[in-house]
mmCIF file of C-alpha atoms in Angstrom:
data_model
loop_
_atom_site.group_PDB
_atom_site.id
_atom_site.type_symbol
_atom_site.label_atom_id
_atom_site.label_comp_id
_atom_site.label_asym_id
_atom_site.label_seq_id
_atom_site.Cartn_x
_atom_site.Cartn_y
_atom_site.Cartn_z
ATOM 1 C CA MET A 1402 7.263 0.426 25.675
ATOM 2 C CA LYS A 1403 8.014 -3.336 26.290
ATOM 3 C CA LYS A 1404 9.488 -5.201 23.452
ATOM 4 C CA THR A 1405 9.879 -9.016 23.294
ATOM 5 C CA ILE A 1406 12.935 -10.365 21.795
ATOM 6 C CA SER A 1407 10.830 -11.902 18.904
ATOM 7 C CA GLY A 1408 9.180 -8.386 18.440
ATOM 8 C CA ILE A 1409 12.601 -6.875 17.734
ATOM 9 C CA PHE A 1410 13.484 -9.642 15.423
ATOM 10 C CA ASN A 1411 10.414 -9.123 13.433
ATOM 11 C CA ASP A 1412 10.934 -5.465 13.146
ATOM 12 C CA LYS A 1413 14.426 -5.796 11.887
ATOM 13 C CA ASP A 1414 13.247 -8.406 9.271
ATOM 14 C CA VAL A 1415 10.646 -5.962 7.980
ATOM 15 C CA GLU A 1416 13.180 -3.098 7.660
ATOM 16 C CA GLN A 1417 15.632 -5.173 5.838
ATOM 17 C CA LEU A 1418 12.999 -6.286 3.460
ATOM 18 C CA VAL A 1419 11.795 -2.770 2.868
ATOM 19 C CA GLY A 1420 15.194 -1.471 2.356
ATOM 20 C CA GLN A 1421 16.067 -4.080 -0.330
ATOM 21 C CA MET A 1422 12.782 -3.469 -2.036
ATOM 22 C CA LEU A 1423 13.400 0.274 -2.337
ATOM 23 C CA ARG A 1424 16.979 -0.256 -3.670
ATOM 24 C CA TYR A 1425 16.000 -2.905 -6.251
ATOM 25 C CA GLY A 1426 12.957 -0.737 -7.451
ATOM 26 C CA VAL A 1427 15.170 2.447 -7.883
ATOM 27 C CA ILE A 1428 17.948 0.386 -9.752
ATOM 28 C CA THR A 1429 15.353 -1.175 -12.050
ATOM 29 C CA ALA A 1430 13.711 2.142 -12.849
ATOM 30 C CA SER A 1431 17.035 3.641 -13.643
ATOM 31 C CA ILE A 1432 18.230 0.815 -15.886
ATOM 32 C CA VAL A 1433 14.957 0.819 -17.720
ATOM 33 C CA ALA A 1434 14.992 4.646 -18.155
ATOM 34 C CA PHE A 1435 18.600 4.521 -19.214
ATOM 35 C CA VAL A 1436 17.986 1.925 -21.858
ATOM 36 C CA GLY A 1437 15.065 3.978 -23.146
ATOM 37 C CA GLY A 1438 17.256 7.026 -23.012
ATOM 38 C CA VAL A 1439 19.923 5.656 -25.160
ATOM 39 C CA ILE A 1440 17.294 4.308 -27.695
ATOM 40 C CA TYR A 1441 15.634 7.810 -27.784
ATOM 41 C CA LEU A 1442 19.153 9.538 -28.254
ATOM 42 C CA LEU A 1443 20.148 7.169 -30.966
ATOM 43 C CA HIS A 1444 16.732 7.806 -32.886
ATOM 44 C CA PHE A 1445 16.176 11.523 -32.179
ATOM 45 C CA GLY A 1446 19.560 12.736 -30.937
ATOM 46 C CA GLN A 1447 20.062 15.094 -33.968
ATOM 47 C CA ALA A 1448 16.565 16.409 -34.101
ATOM 48 C CA PRO A 1449 15.781 19.830 -32.675
ATOM 49 C CA ILE A 1450 14.428 20.133 -28.910
ATOM 50 C CA PRO A 1451 10.608 19.725 -28.698
ATOM 51 C CA ASN A 1452 8.784 22.757 -27.437
ATOM 52 C CA TYR A 1453 8.743 22.502 -23.809
ATOM 53 C CA HIS A 1454 8.049 26.174 -23.369
ATOM 54 C CA ASP A 1455 4.370 25.705 -24.061
ATOM 55 C CA PHE A 1456 2.424 23.145 -22.100
ATOM 56 C CA LYS A 1457 0.438 20.727 -24.278
ATOM 57 C CA GLY A 1458 0.305 17.585 -21.951
ATOM 58 C CA GLU A 1459 1.279 14.194 -23.026
ATOM 59 C CA GLY A 1460 -0.967 11.766 -25.099
ATOM 60 C CA ALA A 1461 -2.524 8.773 -24.085
ATOM 61 C CA GLY A 1462 0.535 6.696 -25.129
ATOM 62 C CA TYR A 1463 2.481 8.136 -22.167
ATOM 63 C CA THR A 1464 -0.352 8.469 -19.717
ATOM 64 C CA THR A 1465 -2.028 5.141 -19.538
ATOM 65 C CA PHE A 1466 -0.879 1.761 -18.472
ATOM 66 C CA SER A 1467 -1.976 0.114 -21.801
ATOM 67 C CA GLY A 1468 -0.493 2.951 -24.008
ATOM 68 C CA ILE A 1469 2.988 2.623 -22.184
ATOM 69 C CA PHE A 1470 3.103 -1.129 -22.097
ATOM 70 C CA LYS A 1471 2.115 -1.368 -25.860
ATOM 71 C CA GLY A 1472 4.888 1.179 -26.828
ATOM 72 C CA ALA A 1473 7.414 -0.396 -24.510
ATOM 73 C CA LEU A 1474 6.722 -3.886 -25.978
ATOM 74 C CA ALA A 1475 7.353 -2.483 -29.495
ATOM 75 C CA PHE A 1476 10.609 -1.045 -28.066
ATOM 76 C CA ASN A 1477 9.671 2.560 -28.700
ATOM 77 C CA ALA A 1478 12.210 4.882 -26.840
ATOM 78 C CA THR A 1479 9.938 7.097 -25.255
ATOM 79 C CA GLU A 1480 7.490 4.418 -23.886
ATOM 80 C CA VAL A 1481 10.451 2.509 -22.638
ATOM 81 C CA ILE A 1482 11.416 5.680 -20.579
ATOM 82 C CA GLN A 1483 7.718 5.919 -19.424
ATOM 83 C CA LEU A 1484 7.973 2.396 -18.200
ATOM 84 C CA GLY A 1485 10.965 3.352 -16.093
ATOM 85 C CA VAL A 1486 8.886 6.157 -14.782
ATOM 86 C CA LEU A 1487 6.089 3.675 -13.916
ATOM 87 C CA VAL A 1488 8.449 1.333 -12.176
ATOM 88 C CA LEU A 1489 9.858 4.340 -10.246
ATOM 89 C CA ILE A 1490 6.469 5.614 -9.078
ATOM 90 C CA ALA A 1491 5.512 2.073 -8.303
ATOM 91 C CA THR A 1492 8.487 1.417 -6.057
ATOM 92 C CA PRO A 1493 7.140 3.371 -2.972
ATOM 93 C CA ILE A 1494 3.663 1.991 -3.407
ATOM 94 C CA LEU A 1495 5.059 -1.605 -3.588
ATOM 95 C CA ARG A 1496 7.024 -0.730 -0.291
ATOM 96 C CA ILE A 1497 3.706 0.025 1.385
ATOM 97 C CA ALA A 1498 2.104 -3.326 0.021
ATOM 98 C CA MET A 1499 5.197 -5.167 1.368
ATOM 99 C CA SER A 1500 4.736 -3.369 4.893
ATOM 100 C CA LEU A 1501 1.168 -4.610 4.763
ATOM 101 C CA VAL A 1502 2.186 -8.179 4.609
ATOM 102 C CA ALA A 1503 4.990 -7.638 7.064
ATOM 103 C CA PHE A 1504 2.471 -6.278 9.590
ATOM 104 C CA ALA A 1505 0.125 -8.978 8.992
ATOM 105 C CA VAL A 1506 2.776 -11.617 9.628
ATOM 106 C CA GLU A 1507 3.707 -9.768 12.972
ATOM 107 C CA LYS A 1508 -0.157 -9.843 13.696
ATOM 108 C CA ASP A 1509 -0.042 -6.059 14.284
ATOM 109 C CA LYS A 1510 -3.679 -5.387 13.525
ATOM 110 C CA LEU A 1511 -3.497 -1.674 14.054
ATOM 111 C CA TYR A 1512 -0.847 -1.096 11.670
ATOM 112 C CA VAL A 1513 -2.360 -3.397 9.102
ATOM 113 C CA PHE A 1514 -5.355 -1.143 9.330
ATOM 114 C CA ILE A 1515 -3.108 2.025 9.092
ATOM 115 C CA THR A 1516 -1.303 0.656 6.165
ATOM 116 C CA LEU A 1517 -4.689 -0.106 4.457
ATOM 117 C CA ILE A 1518 -5.669 3.379 4.643
ATOM 118 C CA VAL A 1519 -2.669 4.633 2.958
ATOM 119 C CA LEU A 1520 -2.971 2.193 0.232
ATOM 120 C CA CYS A 1521 -6.470 3.019 -0.316
ATOM 121 C CA VAL A 1522 -5.535 6.798 -0.712
ATOM 122 C CA ILE A 1523 -3.129 5.982 -3.363
ATOM 123 C CA MET A 1524 -5.383 3.453 -5.155
ATOM 124 C CA THR A 1525 -8.187 5.946 -5.172
ATOM 125 C CA SER A 1526 -5.838 8.464 -6.681
ATOM 126 C CA ILE A 1527 -4.817 5.911 -9.405
ATOM 127 C CA PHE A 1528 -8.254 4.568 -10.336
ATOM 128 C CA GLY A 1529 -10.496 7.256 -8.848
ATOM 129 C CA GLY A 1530 -10.921 9.129 -12.129
ATOM 130 C CA LEU A 1531 -8.884 11.969 -10.874
ATOM 131 C CA LYS A 1532 -7.985 12.760 -14.401
ATOM 132 C CA VAL A 1533 -9.092 16.242 -15.167
ATOM 133 C CA MET B 835 20.185 22.930 -29.932
ATOM 134 C CA THR B 836 19.749 19.300 -30.638
ATOM 135 C CA ILE B 837 18.118 16.698 -28.422
ATOM 136 C CA LEU B 838 21.513 15.122 -27.738
ATOM 137 C CA THR B 839 23.137 18.304 -26.485
ATOM 138 C CA PHE B 840 19.891 19.309 -24.552
ATOM 139 C CA SER B 841 19.855 15.898 -22.795
ATOM 140 C CA ILE B 842 23.633 15.955 -21.900
ATOM 141 C CA ILE B 843 23.301 19.546 -20.445
ATOM 142 C CA LEU B 844 20.127 18.442 -18.585
ATOM 143 C CA LEU B 845 21.876 15.437 -17.199
ATOM 144 C CA LEU B 846 24.786 17.391 -15.952
ATOM 145 C CA GLY B 847 22.387 20.069 -14.527
ATOM 146 C CA SER B 848 20.399 17.365 -12.701
ATOM 147 C CA TYR B 849 23.550 15.805 -11.300
ATOM 148 C CA LEU B 850 24.317 19.139 -9.891
ATOM 149 C CA ALA B 851 20.773 19.432 -8.433
ATOM 150 C CA GLY B 852 20.950 16.180 -6.882
ATOM 151 C CA LEU B 853 24.374 16.980 -5.470
ATOM 152 C CA LEU B 854 23.086 20.399 -4.067
ATOM 153 C CA GLY B 855 19.751 18.914 -2.810
ATOM 154 C CA SER B 856 21.770 16.095 -0.985
ATOM 155 C CA LEU B 857 24.487 18.249 0.542
ATOM 156 C CA THR B 858 21.860 20.972 1.732
ATOM 157 C CA GLY B 859 19.331 18.258 2.862
ATOM 158 C CA LEU B 860 16.511 19.938 0.631
ATOM 159 C CA GLY B 861 16.095 16.989 -1.499
ATOM 160 C CA GLY B 862 16.686 16.602 -5.373
ATOM 161 C CA GLY B 863 13.340 17.673 -6.723
ATOM 162 C CA VAL B 864 13.604 21.160 -5.201
ATOM 163 C CA VAL B 865 16.528 22.267 -7.330
ATOM 164 C CA VAL B 866 15.132 20.644 -10.564
ATOM 165 C CA ILE B 867 12.164 23.092 -10.924
ATOM 166 C CA PRO B 868 14.261 26.371 -10.978
ATOM 167 C CA LEU B 869 16.863 24.477 -13.260
ATOM 168 C CA LEU B 870 14.261 23.489 -15.745
ATOM 169 C CA THR B 871 12.027 26.689 -15.642
ATOM 170 C CA LEU B 872 14.632 29.456 -15.218
ATOM 171 C CA VAL B 873 17.593 27.917 -17.232
ATOM 172 C CA PHE B 874 15.799 25.839 -19.859
ATOM 173 C CA GLY B 875 12.640 27.851 -20.160
ATOM 174 C CA VAL B 876 10.451 24.634 -19.643
ATOM 175 C CA ASP B 877 6.959 25.159 -18.696
ATOM 176 C CA ILE B 878 6.534 24.826 -14.872
ATOM 177 C CA ARG B 879 4.118 22.018 -15.155
ATOM 178 C CA TYR B 880 6.534 19.723 -16.993
ATOM 179 C CA ALA B 881 9.049 20.761 -14.376
ATOM 180 C CA ILE B 882 6.749 19.725 -11.654
ATOM 181 C CA GLY B 883 6.383 16.260 -13.144
ATOM 182 C CA ALA B 884 10.117 15.847 -13.521
ATOM 183 C CA ALA B 885 10.772 17.075 -9.985
ATOM 184 C CA LEU B 886 8.261 14.670 -8.519
ATOM 185 C CA LEU B 887 10.194 11.837 -10.191
ATOM 186 C CA ALA B 888 13.396 13.234 -8.954
ATOM 187 C CA SER B 889 12.030 13.206 -5.481
ATOM 188 C CA ILE B 890 10.801 9.645 -5.434
ATOM 189 C CA ALA B 891 14.258 8.514 -6.869
ATOM 190 C CA THR B 892 16.337 10.318 -4.215
ATOM 191 C CA SER B 893 14.100 9.382 -1.291
ATOM 192 C CA SER B 894 13.865 5.705 -2.142
ATOM 193 C CA GLY B 895 17.530 5.605 -3.007
ATOM 194 C CA SER B 896 18.801 7.102 0.313
ATOM 195 C CA ALA B 897 15.917 5.759 2.469
ATOM 196 C CA SER B 898 17.204 2.112 1.701
ATOM 197 C CA ALA B 899 20.468 2.837 3.562
ATOM 198 C CA TYR B 900 18.771 4.644 6.485
ATOM 199 C CA VAL B 901 16.235 1.898 6.900
ATOM 200 C CA LYS B 902 18.939 -0.784 6.894
ATOM 201 C CA GLU B 903 20.628 1.085 9.680
ATOM 202 C CA GLY B 904 17.609 1.161 11.786
ATOM 203 C CA ILE B 905 17.308 4.807 12.266
ATOM 204 C CA THR B 906 14.054 5.140 10.500
ATOM 205 C CA ASN B 907 10.749 4.826 12.379
ATOM 206 C CA ILE B 908 8.692 2.823 9.963
ATOM 207 C CA ARG B 909 5.485 2.846 12.144
ATOM 208 C CA LEU B 910 5.637 6.509 12.564
ATOM 209 C CA GLY B 911 6.247 6.977 8.926
ATOM 210 C CA MET B 912 3.300 4.713 7.901
ATOM 211 C CA PHE B 913 0.937 6.409 10.392
ATOM 212 C CA LEU B 914 2.017 9.926 9.202
ATOM 213 C CA GLU B 915 1.761 8.934 5.522
ATOM 214 C CA ILE B 916 -2.067 8.799 5.949
ATOM 215 C CA ALA B 917 -1.741 12.575 6.396
ATOM 216 C CA THR B 918 0.758 13.262 3.613
ATOM 217 C CA THR B 919 -0.878 11.055 0.953
ATOM 218 C CA ILE B 920 -4.381 12.541 1.564
ATOM 219 C CA GLY B 921 -2.598 15.985 1.445
ATOM 220 C CA ALA B 922 -0.775 15.272 -1.607
ATOM 221 C CA VAL B 923 -3.861 14.029 -3.560
ATOM 222 C CA ILE B 924 -5.758 17.181 -2.475
ATOM 223 C CA GLY B 925 -2.647 19.396 -3.475
ATOM 224 C CA ALA B 926 -2.414 17.744 -6.953
ATOM 225 C CA LEU B 927 -6.095 18.507 -7.463
ATOM 226 C CA ILE B 928 -5.856 22.004 -6.366
ATOM 227 C CA ALA B 929 -2.975 22.446 -8.752
ATOM 228 C CA VAL B 930 -5.219 22.142 -11.937
ATOM 229 C CA TYR B 931 -7.162 25.279 -10.756
ATOM 230 C CA THR B 932 -4.058 27.207 -9.636
ATOM 231 C CA PRO B 933 -2.423 29.635 -12.151
ATOM 232 C CA THR B 934 1.147 28.682 -13.123
ATOM 233 C CA ASN B 935 2.508 32.158 -11.860
ATOM 234 C CA THR B 936 0.841 31.615 -8.404
ATOM 235 C CA ILE B 937 2.539 28.238 -8.350
ATOM 236 C CA ALA B 938 5.841 29.741 -9.166
ATOM 237 C CA ILE B 939 5.502 32.431 -6.380
ATOM 238 C CA LEU B 940 4.242 29.814 -3.803
ATOM 239 C CA PHE B 941 7.284 27.737 -4.824
ATOM 240 C CA GLY B 942 9.776 30.514 -4.229
ATOM 241 C CA ALA B 943 8.344 31.089 -0.766
ATOM 242 C CA VAL B 944 8.459 27.590 0.243
ATOM 243 C CA LEU B 945 12.080 27.370 -1.131
ATOM 244 C CA ILE B 946 13.142 30.188 1.135
ATOM 245 C CA PHE B 947 11.498 28.703 4.081
ATOM 246 C CA SER B 948 12.934 25.342 3.440
ATOM 247 C CA ALA B 949 16.535 26.866 3.191
ATOM 248 C CA ALA B 950 15.991 28.830 6.428
ATOM 249 C CA MET B 951 14.730 25.504 8.047
ATOM 250 C CA THR B 952 17.972 23.735 7.120
ATOM 251 C CA LEU B 953 20.100 26.249 9.129
ATOM 252 C CA ARG B 954 17.855 25.918 12.180
ATOM 253 C CA LYS B 955 19.117 24.283 15.188
ATOM 254 C CA LYS B 956 17.551 20.704 15.428
ATOM 255 C CA ASN B 957 16.081 18.895 18.345
ATOM 256 C CA GLN B 958 18.714 16.576 19.673
ATOM 257 C CA GLU B 959 17.116 15.439 22.884
ATOM 258 C CA ALA B 960 15.134 12.306 23.352
ATOM 259 C CA LEU B 961 11.978 12.565 25.439
ATOM 260 C CA THR B 962 11.470 10.104 28.248
ATOM 261 C CA GLU B 963 7.792 10.585 28.598
ATOM 262 C CA GLY B 964 5.456 10.383 25.640
ATOM 263 C CA SER B 965 1.815 11.259 25.240
ATOM 264 C CA LYS B 966 -1.078 8.781 25.514
ATOM 265 C CA LEU B 967 -1.513 8.627 21.720
ATOM 266 C CA SER B 968 2.068 7.852 21.221
ATOM 267 C CA TYR B 969 1.633 4.642 23.416
ATOM 268 C CA LEU B 970 -1.667 3.768 21.797
ATOM 269 C CA LEU B 971 -0.279 3.986 18.273
ATOM 270 C CA LYS B 972 3.133 2.335 19.188
ATOM 271 C CA LEU B 973 5.089 5.433 17.935
ATOM 272 C CA ASN B 974 7.773 5.373 20.524
ATOM 273 C CA SER B 975 10.972 3.490 19.584
ATOM 274 C CA SER B 976 14.713 3.672 19.792
ATOM 275 C CA TYR B 977 17.578 4.451 17.488
ATOM 276 C CA PRO B 978 21.181 3.382 17.101
ATOM 277 C CA THR B 979 23.972 6.022 17.998
ATOM 278 C CA LYS B 980 27.547 6.009 18.714
ATOM 279 C CA ASP B 981 26.960 5.313 22.470
ATOM 280 C CA GLY B 982 24.505 2.606 21.863
ATOM 281 C CA GLU B 983 20.695 2.362 21.457
ATOM 282 C CA VAL B 984 18.877 5.500 22.599
ATOM 283 C CA ALA B 985 15.047 5.118 23.270
ATOM 284 C CA TYR B 986 12.755 7.976 22.597
ATOM 285 C CA LYS B 987 9.206 8.870 23.073
ATOM 286 C CA LEU B 988 7.134 11.539 21.228
ATOM 287 C CA LYS B 989 4.034 13.821 22.056
ATOM 288 C CA ASN B 990 1.653 16.119 20.180
ATOM 289 C CA VAL B 991 0.664 13.493 17.890
ATOM 290 C CA GLY B 992 -2.396 15.432 16.524
ATOM 291 C CA ALA B 993 -0.503 18.508 15.839
ATOM 292 C CA GLY B 994 2.119 16.666 14.060
ATOM 293 C CA PHE B 995 -0.415 14.903 11.963
ATOM 294 C CA SER B 996 -2.155 18.186 11.078
ATOM 295 C CA MET B 997 1.111 19.673 10.074
ATOM 296 C CA MET B 998 1.900 16.592 7.950
ATOM 297 C CA THR B 999 -1.310 17.116 5.941
ATOM 298 C CA VAL B 1000 -0.193 20.551 5.078
ATOM 299 C CA ALA B 1001 3.091 19.419 4.143
ATOM 300 C CA GLY B 1002 1.394 16.792 1.889
ATOM 301 C CA ILE B 1003 -0.931 19.427 0.270
ATOM 302 C CA ILE B 1004 2.248 21.655 -0.494
ATOM 303 C CA SER B 1005 4.110 18.509 -1.828
ATOM 304 C CA GLY B 1006 1.200 17.681 -4.186
ATOM 305 C CA LEU B 1007 0.593 21.282 -5.396
ATOM 306 C CA LEU B 1008 4.292 22.047 -6.089
ATOM 307 C CA GLY B 1009 5.680 18.686 -7.053
ATOM 308 C CA ILE B 1010 8.292 18.695 -4.258
ATOM 309 C CA GLY B 1011 8.988 16.413 -1.224
ATOM 310 C CA SER B 1012 8.634 19.168 1.133
ATOM 311 C CA GLY B 1013 11.036 17.519 3.528
ATOM 312 C CA ALA B 1014 11.524 20.665 5.534
ATOM 313 C CA LEU B 1015 7.879 20.876 6.550
ATOM 314 C CA LYS B 1016 7.845 17.245 7.489
ATOM 315 C CA VAL B 1017 10.860 17.673 9.624
ATOM 316 C CA LEU B 1018 9.358 20.702 11.086
ATOM 317 C CA ALA B 1019 6.359 18.778 12.198
ATOM 318 C CA MET B 1020 8.440 15.898 13.696
ATOM 319 C CA ASP B 1021 10.924 18.213 15.280
ATOM 320 C CA THR B 1022 8.901 21.161 16.757
ATOM 321 C CA ALA B 1023 5.571 19.334 17.496
ATOM 322 C CA MET B 1024 6.430 15.801 18.203
ATOM 323 C CA ARG B 1025 9.913 16.512 19.692
ATOM 324 C CA ILE B 1026 11.621 13.556 17.822
ATOM 325 C CA PRO B 1027 15.484 13.496 17.755
ATOM 326 C CA PHE B 1028 16.809 15.032 14.623
ATOM 327 C CA LYS B 1029 18.462 11.921 13.211
ATOM 328 C CA VAL B 1030 15.117 10.039 13.310
ATOM 329 C CA SER B 1031 12.912 12.869 12.081
ATOM 330 C CA THR B 1032 15.270 13.475 8.944
ATOM 331 C CA THR B 1033 15.417 9.877 7.907
ATOM 332 C CA THR B 1034 11.827 9.218 8.634
ATOM 333 C CA SER B 1035 10.769 12.260 6.519
ATOM 334 C CA ASN B 1036 13.050 11.023 3.755
ATOM 335 C CA PHE B 1037 11.393 7.743 3.999
ATOM 336 C CA MET B 1038 7.980 9.368 3.629
ATOM 337 C CA ILE B 1039 8.872 11.636 0.715
ATOM 338 C CA GLY B 1040 8.762 8.683 -1.830
ATOM 339 C CA VAL B 1041 5.267 7.643 -0.839
ATOM 340 C CA THR B 1042 3.910 11.164 -0.624
ATOM 341 C CA ALA B 1043 5.458 11.941 -4.001
ATOM 342 C CA ALA B 1044 4.018 8.791 -5.545
ATOM 343 C CA ALA B 1045 0.593 9.693 -4.381
ATOM 344 C CA SER B 1046 0.516 12.892 -6.385
ATOM 345 C CA ALA B 1047 2.809 11.612 -9.153
ATOM 346 C CA VAL B 1048 0.036 9.282 -10.311
ATOM 347 C CA VAL B 1049 -2.235 12.065 -10.748
ATOM 348 C CA TYR B 1050 0.346 14.162 -12.603
ATOM 349 C CA LEU B 1051 1.338 11.182 -14.856
ATOM 350 C CA GLN B 1052 -2.225 10.701 -15.979
ATOM 351 C CA ARG B 1053 -2.595 14.494 -16.744
ATOM 352 C CA GLY B 1054 0.344 14.346 -18.895
ATOM 353 C CA TYR B 1055 2.853 16.410 -16.811
ATOM 354 C CA MET B 1056 5.525 13.829 -17.214
ATOM 355 C CA ASP B 1057 7.641 14.015 -20.423
ATOM 356 C CA PRO B 1058 9.906 11.043 -21.364
ATOM 357 C CA GLY B 1059 12.520 13.472 -22.863
ATOM 358 C CA LEU B 1060 13.040 15.370 -19.627
ATOM 359 C CA ALA B 1061 12.440 12.353 -17.393
ATOM 360 C CA PHE B 1062 15.394 10.226 -18.217
ATOM 361 C CA PRO B 1063 18.106 12.710 -17.849
ATOM 362 C CA VAL B 1064 16.522 14.167 -14.688
ATOM 363 C CA ILE B 1065 16.086 10.658 -12.981
ATOM 364 C CA LEU B 1066 19.556 9.620 -13.817
ATOM 365 C CA GLY B 1067 21.384 12.806 -13.071
ATOM 366 C CA VAL B 1068 19.637 13.505 -9.811
ATOM 367 C CA LEU B 1069 20.200 9.925 -8.661
ATOM 368 C CA GLY B 1070 23.908 10.213 -9.587
ATOM 369 C CA GLY B 1071 24.250 13.605 -7.849
ATOM 370 C CA ALA B 1072 22.516 12.440 -4.566
ATOM 371 C CA PHE B 1073 24.860 9.365 -4.550
ATOM 372 C CA THR B 1074 27.715 11.423 -4.718
ATOM 373 C CA GLY B 1075 26.490 13.879 -2.147
ATOM 374 C CA SER B 1076 25.816 10.993 0.326
ATOM 375 C CA LYS B 1077 29.457 9.817 -0.033
ATOM 376 C CA LEU B 1078 30.658 13.348 0.440
ATOM 377 C CA LEU B 1079 28.593 13.850 3.534
ATOM 378 C CA THR B 1080 30.229 10.963 5.363
ATOM 379 C CA ARG B 1081 33.672 12.519 4.766
ATOM 380 C CA MET B 1082 33.086 16.278 5.652
ATOM 381 C CA ASN B 1083 31.108 18.531 7.723
ATOM 382 C CA PRO B 1084 28.833 20.461 5.193
ATOM 383 C CA GLN B 1085 28.038 23.454 7.649
ATOM 384 C CA VAL B 1086 29.962 25.947 5.718
ATOM 385 C CA LEU B 1087 28.779 24.715 2.418
ATOM 386 C CA ARG B 1088 25.381 24.660 3.585
ATOM 387 C CA TYR B 1089 25.358 28.434 4.243
ATOM 388 C CA ILE B 1090 26.792 29.015 0.805
ATOM 389 C CA PHE B 1091 24.154 26.886 -0.846
ATOM 390 C CA CYS B 1092 21.215 28.078 1.134
ATOM 391 C CA ALA B 1093 22.210 31.670 0.198
ATOM 392 C CA ALA B 1094 22.289 30.518 -3.547
ATOM 393 C CA ILE B 1095 18.952 28.816 -3.287
ATOM 394 C CA THR B 1096 17.405 31.935 -1.627
ATOM 395 C CA PHE B 1097 18.596 33.943 -4.643
ATOM 396 C CA VAL B 1098 17.067 31.357 -6.949
ATOM 397 C CA ALA B 1099 13.729 31.387 -5.074
ATOM 398 C CA LEU B 1100 13.564 35.321 -5.350
ATOM 399 C CA GLN B 1101 13.960 34.917 -8.993
ATOM 400 C CA MET B 1102 11.175 32.560 -9.148
ATOM 401 C CA ILE B 1103 9.006 34.826 -7.149
ATOM 402 C CA TYR B 1104 10.034 37.905 -9.294
ATOM 403 C CA ASN B 1105 9.161 36.026 -12.611
ATOM 404 C CA GLY B 1106 5.851 34.745 -11.104
ATOM 405 C CA VAL B 1107 4.939 38.285 -10.214
ATOM 406 C CA GLN B 1108 6.000 39.408 -13.613
ATOM 407 C CA HIS B 1109 3.690 36.717 -15.171
ATOM 408 C CA LYS B 1110 6.579 35.046 -16.977
ATOM 409 C CA PHE B 1111 5.342 31.416 -16.389
#
């Protein structure tokens, strides 16, 4: 495949951007989870372990955007941790969104289309009422 | 045991899981599930939730380094992510209707397969002639080696794509990255050089895991008390592992760890058959 010089430069730019985005996402998620974890241990450290042997499933406070944000704003330890979890899950998704912009700048229509399909699949699984 | 001691032990265990996953090339998530279920007696559904987070963290963390070096084939990754994300969502949906003991047995089988795969000889050669589809989809590329940039082409795009869908389903069903299956698809079907297939697979794991993670999060599989020690521990372990890998040849270690992991996998299968999950 022939590559023009500008093509190579563009590709490298995209790669740098994607790499940085992934790193900052993971670092942010770990810091948030760490802060939440410290608060959690300060508050509940001496309490006995919750029963993880039987699966009950988490309540709305931990499973919905609004629940997590509300709790995290109130500085509730567990919701702050869940916020870190959200940031972590969002990192690869944002990476795709970023690639979409990059491919659009490169005027690579085929890959704008391919990237859109991947984004659609993920958005369907977020908003498509896959909750069972 | 108090929450404090539990969290510290879990943090250390996850650190070891991340280290082991990184040195064997199996990924952090795979070791977290037996750690949580067999050692701590945690329900496998909580374990799957935590393992998915571990997979996303290690994949994204290490992918950033490989992407920077220009080894990862981003177009190929993006194209195959259509298959893995669709598969992952299907897998996460099937998981609701699958008994936990069946999931444990399946997990054990995939774990043994993955361990065997890491010992297999990988494709080193770069193809000079690609298939029609590989040109059409702009999948052929080049990657840096010690002797300069090496161009490679690929074939059997359709077969690779189908295998990726299966890898995605397994990833969504079991909550793992299923990197071994992804590498298998790129290695045996598409004939991609091993360095490119492993880094591209790793790059894709984060997105694949995120696609099913949103389903699991909404279903309440992700517990904050498990999430923070697992995320931090596995990340730390994977980081140490990547530093160690540049300094030593892990071949001997790999054999030992793969034997250990096979033993753990058999334990998972045994417990699954005995309906202990």
